[in-house]
mmCIF file of C-alpha atoms in Angstrom:
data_model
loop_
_atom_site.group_PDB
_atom_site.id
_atom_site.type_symbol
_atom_site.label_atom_id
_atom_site.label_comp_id
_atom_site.label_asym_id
_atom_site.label_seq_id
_atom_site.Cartn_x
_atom_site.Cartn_y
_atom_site.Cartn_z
ATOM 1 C CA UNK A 1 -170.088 -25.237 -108.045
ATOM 2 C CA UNK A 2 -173.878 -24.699 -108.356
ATOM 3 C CA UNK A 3 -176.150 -23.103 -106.583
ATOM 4 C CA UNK A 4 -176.815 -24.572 -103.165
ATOM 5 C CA UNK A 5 -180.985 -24.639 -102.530
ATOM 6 C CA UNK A 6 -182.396 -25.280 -99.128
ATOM 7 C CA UNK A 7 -186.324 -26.045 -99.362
ATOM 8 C CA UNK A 8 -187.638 -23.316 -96.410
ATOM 9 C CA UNK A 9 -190.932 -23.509 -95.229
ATOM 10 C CA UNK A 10 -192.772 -22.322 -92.034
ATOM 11 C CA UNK A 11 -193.159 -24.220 -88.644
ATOM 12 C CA UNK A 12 -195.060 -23.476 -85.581
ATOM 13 C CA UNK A 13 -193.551 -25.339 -82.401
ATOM 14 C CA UNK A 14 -194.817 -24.963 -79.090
ATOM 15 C CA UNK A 15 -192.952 -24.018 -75.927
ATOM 16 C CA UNK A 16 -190.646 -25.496 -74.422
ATOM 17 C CA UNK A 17 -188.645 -26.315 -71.351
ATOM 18 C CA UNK A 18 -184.471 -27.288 -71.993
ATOM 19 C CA UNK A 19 -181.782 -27.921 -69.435
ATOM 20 C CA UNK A 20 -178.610 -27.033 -70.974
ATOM 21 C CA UNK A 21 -175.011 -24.897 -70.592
ATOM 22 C CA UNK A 22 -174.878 -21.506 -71.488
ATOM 23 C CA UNK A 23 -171.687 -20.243 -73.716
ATOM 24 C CA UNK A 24 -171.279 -15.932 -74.402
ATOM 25 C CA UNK A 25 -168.875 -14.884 -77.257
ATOM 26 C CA UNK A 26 -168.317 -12.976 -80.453
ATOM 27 C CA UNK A 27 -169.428 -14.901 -83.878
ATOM 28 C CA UNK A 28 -165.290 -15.131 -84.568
ATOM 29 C CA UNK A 29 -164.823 -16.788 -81.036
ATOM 30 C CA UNK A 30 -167.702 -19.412 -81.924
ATOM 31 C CA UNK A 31 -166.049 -20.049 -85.586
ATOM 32 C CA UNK A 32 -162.919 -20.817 -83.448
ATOM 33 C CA UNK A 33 -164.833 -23.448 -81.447
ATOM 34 C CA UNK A 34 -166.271 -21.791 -78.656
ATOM 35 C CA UNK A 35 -169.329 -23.605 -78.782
ATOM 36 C CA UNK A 36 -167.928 -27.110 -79.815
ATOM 37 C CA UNK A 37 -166.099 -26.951 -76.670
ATOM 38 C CA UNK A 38 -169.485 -26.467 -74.462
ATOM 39 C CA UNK A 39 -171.071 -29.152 -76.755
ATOM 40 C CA UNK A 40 -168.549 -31.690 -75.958
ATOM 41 C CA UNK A 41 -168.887 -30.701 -72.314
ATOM 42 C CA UNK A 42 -172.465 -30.391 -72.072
ATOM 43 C CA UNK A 43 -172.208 -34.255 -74.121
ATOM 44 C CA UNK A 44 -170.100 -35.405 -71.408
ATOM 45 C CA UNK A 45 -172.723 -34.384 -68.608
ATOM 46 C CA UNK A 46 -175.816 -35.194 -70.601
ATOM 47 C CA UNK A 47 -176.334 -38.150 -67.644
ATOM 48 C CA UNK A 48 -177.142 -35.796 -65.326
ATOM 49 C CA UNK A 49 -180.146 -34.263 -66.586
ATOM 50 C CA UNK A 50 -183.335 -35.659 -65.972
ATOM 51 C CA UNK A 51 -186.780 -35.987 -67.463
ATOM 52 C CA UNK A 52 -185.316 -35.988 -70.743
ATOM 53 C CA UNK A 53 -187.406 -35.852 -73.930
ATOM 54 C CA UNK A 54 -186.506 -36.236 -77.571
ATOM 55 C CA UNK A 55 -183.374 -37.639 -76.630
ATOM 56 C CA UNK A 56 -182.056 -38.362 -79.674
ATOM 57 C CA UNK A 57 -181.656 -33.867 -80.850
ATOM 58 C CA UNK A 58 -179.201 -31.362 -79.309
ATOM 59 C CA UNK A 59 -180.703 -27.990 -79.115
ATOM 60 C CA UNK A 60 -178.400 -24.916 -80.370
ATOM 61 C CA UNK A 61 -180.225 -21.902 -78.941
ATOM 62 C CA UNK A 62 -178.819 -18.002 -79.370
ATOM 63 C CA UNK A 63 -179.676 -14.906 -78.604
ATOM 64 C CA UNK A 64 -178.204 -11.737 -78.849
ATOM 65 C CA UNK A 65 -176.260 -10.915 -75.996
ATOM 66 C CA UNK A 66 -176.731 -6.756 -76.381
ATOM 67 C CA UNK A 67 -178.345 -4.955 -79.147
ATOM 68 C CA UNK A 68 -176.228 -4.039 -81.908
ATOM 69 C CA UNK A 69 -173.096 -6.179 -80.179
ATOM 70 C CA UNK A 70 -171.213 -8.691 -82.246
ATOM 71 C CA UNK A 71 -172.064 -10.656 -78.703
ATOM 72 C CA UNK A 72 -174.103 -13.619 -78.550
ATOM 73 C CA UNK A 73 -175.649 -16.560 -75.933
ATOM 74 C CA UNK A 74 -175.700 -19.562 -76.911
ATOM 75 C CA UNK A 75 -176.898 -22.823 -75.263
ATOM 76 C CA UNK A 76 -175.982 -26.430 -76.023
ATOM 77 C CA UNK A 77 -178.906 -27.949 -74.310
ATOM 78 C CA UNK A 78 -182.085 -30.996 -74.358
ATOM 79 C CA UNK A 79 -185.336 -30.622 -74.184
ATOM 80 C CA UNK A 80 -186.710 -31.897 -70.784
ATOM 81 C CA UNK A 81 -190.232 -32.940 -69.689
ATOM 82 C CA UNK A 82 -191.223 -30.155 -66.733
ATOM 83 C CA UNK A 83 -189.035 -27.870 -64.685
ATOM 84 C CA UNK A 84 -186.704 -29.680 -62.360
ATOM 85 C CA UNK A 85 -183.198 -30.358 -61.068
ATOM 86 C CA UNK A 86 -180.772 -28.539 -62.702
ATOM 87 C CA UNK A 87 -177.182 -29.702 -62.321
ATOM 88 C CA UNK A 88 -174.778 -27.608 -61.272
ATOM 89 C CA UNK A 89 -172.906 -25.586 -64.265
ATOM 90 C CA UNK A 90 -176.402 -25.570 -65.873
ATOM 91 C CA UNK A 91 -179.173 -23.608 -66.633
ATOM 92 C CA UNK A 92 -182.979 -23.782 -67.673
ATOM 93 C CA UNK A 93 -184.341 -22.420 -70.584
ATOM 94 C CA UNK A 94 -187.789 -21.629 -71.797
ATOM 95 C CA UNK A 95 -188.393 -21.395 -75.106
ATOM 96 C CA UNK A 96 -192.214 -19.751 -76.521
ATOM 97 C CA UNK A 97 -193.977 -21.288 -79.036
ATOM 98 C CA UNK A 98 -193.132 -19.611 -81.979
ATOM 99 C CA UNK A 99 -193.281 -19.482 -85.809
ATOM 100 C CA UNK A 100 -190.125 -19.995 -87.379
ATOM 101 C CA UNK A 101 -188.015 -20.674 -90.969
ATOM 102 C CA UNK A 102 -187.123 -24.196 -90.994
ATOM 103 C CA UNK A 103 -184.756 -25.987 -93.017
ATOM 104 C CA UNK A 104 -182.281 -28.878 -93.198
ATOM 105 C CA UNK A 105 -178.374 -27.784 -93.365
ATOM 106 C CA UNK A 106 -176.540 -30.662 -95.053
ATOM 107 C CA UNK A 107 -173.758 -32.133 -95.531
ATOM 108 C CA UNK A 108 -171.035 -30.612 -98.276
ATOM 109 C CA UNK A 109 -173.320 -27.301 -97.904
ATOM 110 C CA UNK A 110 -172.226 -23.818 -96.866
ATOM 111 C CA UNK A 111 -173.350 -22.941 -93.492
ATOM 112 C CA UNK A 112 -173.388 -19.099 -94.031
ATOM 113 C CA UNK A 113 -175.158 -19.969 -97.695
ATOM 114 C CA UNK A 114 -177.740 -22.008 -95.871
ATOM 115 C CA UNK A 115 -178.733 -19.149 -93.114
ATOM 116 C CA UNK A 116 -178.915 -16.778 -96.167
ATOM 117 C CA UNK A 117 -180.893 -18.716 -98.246
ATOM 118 C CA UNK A 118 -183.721 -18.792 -94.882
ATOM 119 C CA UNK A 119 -183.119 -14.740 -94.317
ATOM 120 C CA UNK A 120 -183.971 -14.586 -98.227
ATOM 121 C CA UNK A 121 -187.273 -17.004 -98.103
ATOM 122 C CA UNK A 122 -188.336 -15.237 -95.120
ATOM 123 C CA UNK A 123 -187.872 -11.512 -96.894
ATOM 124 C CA UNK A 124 -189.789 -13.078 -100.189
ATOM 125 C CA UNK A 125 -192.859 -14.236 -98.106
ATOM 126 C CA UNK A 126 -193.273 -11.390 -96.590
ATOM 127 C CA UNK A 127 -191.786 -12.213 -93.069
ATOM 128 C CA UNK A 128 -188.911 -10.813 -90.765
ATOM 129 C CA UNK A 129 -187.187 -12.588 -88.082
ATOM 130 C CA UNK A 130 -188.290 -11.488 -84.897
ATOM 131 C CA UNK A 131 -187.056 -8.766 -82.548
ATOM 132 C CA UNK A 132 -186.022 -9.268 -78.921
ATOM 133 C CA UNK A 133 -184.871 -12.273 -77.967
ATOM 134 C CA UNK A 134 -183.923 -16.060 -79.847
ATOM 135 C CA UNK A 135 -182.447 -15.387 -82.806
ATOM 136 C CA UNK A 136 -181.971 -18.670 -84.149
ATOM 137 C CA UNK A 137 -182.559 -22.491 -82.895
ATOM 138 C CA UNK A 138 -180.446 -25.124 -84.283
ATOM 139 C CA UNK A 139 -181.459 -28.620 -83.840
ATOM 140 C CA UNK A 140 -178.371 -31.555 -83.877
ATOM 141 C CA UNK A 141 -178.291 -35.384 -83.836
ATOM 142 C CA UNK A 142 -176.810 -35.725 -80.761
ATOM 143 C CA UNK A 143 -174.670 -38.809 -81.695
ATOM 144 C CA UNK A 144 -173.180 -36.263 -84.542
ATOM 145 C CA UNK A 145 -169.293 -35.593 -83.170
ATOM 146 C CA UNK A 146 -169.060 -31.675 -82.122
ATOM 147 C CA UNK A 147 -166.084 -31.402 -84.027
ATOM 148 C CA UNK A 148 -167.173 -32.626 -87.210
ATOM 149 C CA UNK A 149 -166.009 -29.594 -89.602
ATOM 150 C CA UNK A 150 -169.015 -30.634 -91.913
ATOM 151 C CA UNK A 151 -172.020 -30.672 -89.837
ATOM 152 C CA UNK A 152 -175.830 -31.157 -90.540
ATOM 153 C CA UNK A 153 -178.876 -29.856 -88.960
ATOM 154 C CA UNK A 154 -181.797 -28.266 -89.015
ATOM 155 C CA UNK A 155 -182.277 -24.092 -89.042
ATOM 156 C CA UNK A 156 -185.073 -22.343 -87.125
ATOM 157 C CA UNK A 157 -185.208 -18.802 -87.441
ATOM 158 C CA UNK A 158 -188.518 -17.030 -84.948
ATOM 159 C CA UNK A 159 -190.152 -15.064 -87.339
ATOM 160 C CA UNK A 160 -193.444 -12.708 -87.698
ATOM 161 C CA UNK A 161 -195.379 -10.879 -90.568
ATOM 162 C CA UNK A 162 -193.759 -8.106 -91.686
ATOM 163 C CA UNK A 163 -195.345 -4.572 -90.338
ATOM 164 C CA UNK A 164 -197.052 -2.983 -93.098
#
């Protein structure tokens, strides 16, 4: 097998507000399906949110649930217009605008190869990913089946110059 590429390349986005459930683990626990379960859930419920904008992208969002823990948060969740309603079982995120590493995952690729490949970019250009709080924002075609074993989407990682 070759070597897989992934073109990286830096993206601002601006804030934003997302409706969404929120799912705690260990990395293994996610492998096992952790989150697939609270995507097919959160699917299932996607009716009663409101407001809903760019309807047609599940947001992955996680963040490290304690420093140094092989914990994480992670929300399946949609980007919504304005702070609102939240069903119950559901939570509201806000998201800064931030800088991140962007690139496509695709199909037939290795996901842990494609996260690597964005760490590495970042390192060469003289970026790190940031400290404190989302550590990386996945974006999903929300017709794509949860349980699809070979997934595509997009990679964000928040990053900021490295400190000299």
């Amino acid at each position: 097998m070759g070597t897989q590429e992934n073109e990286v390349r830096a993206v601002h986005k601006p804030s934003l507000h997302a409706v969404g459930m929120r799912w705690e683990g260990t990395f293994g626990e996610a492998e096992a399906g952790g989150i697939r379960a609270v995507q097919r859930e959160f699917k299932r419920r996607l009716s009663e949110i409101g407001g809903r904008t760019n309807d047609g992208i599940l947001l992955g969002l996680s963040y490290h649930a304690a420093p140094g823990a092989d914990r994480f948060t992670h929300y399946s969740a949609v980007e919504v217009a304005e702070r609102g309603q939240v069903p119950e079982g559901m939570t509201e995120i806000e998201v800064p605008a931030f800088t991140y590493a962007r690139t496509e995952h695709r199909k037939g690729q290795s996901i842990e190869q494609s996260y690597r490949n964005v760490y590495q970019w970042m390192d060469e250009q003289g970026y790190s990913p940031l400290q404190g709080g989302l550590t990386h924002f996945e974006e999903y075609p929300l017709l794509q089946d949860p349980d699809d074993p070979d997934p595509e989407f997009v990679i964000l990682i928040p990053m900021e110059k490295k400190q000299a």
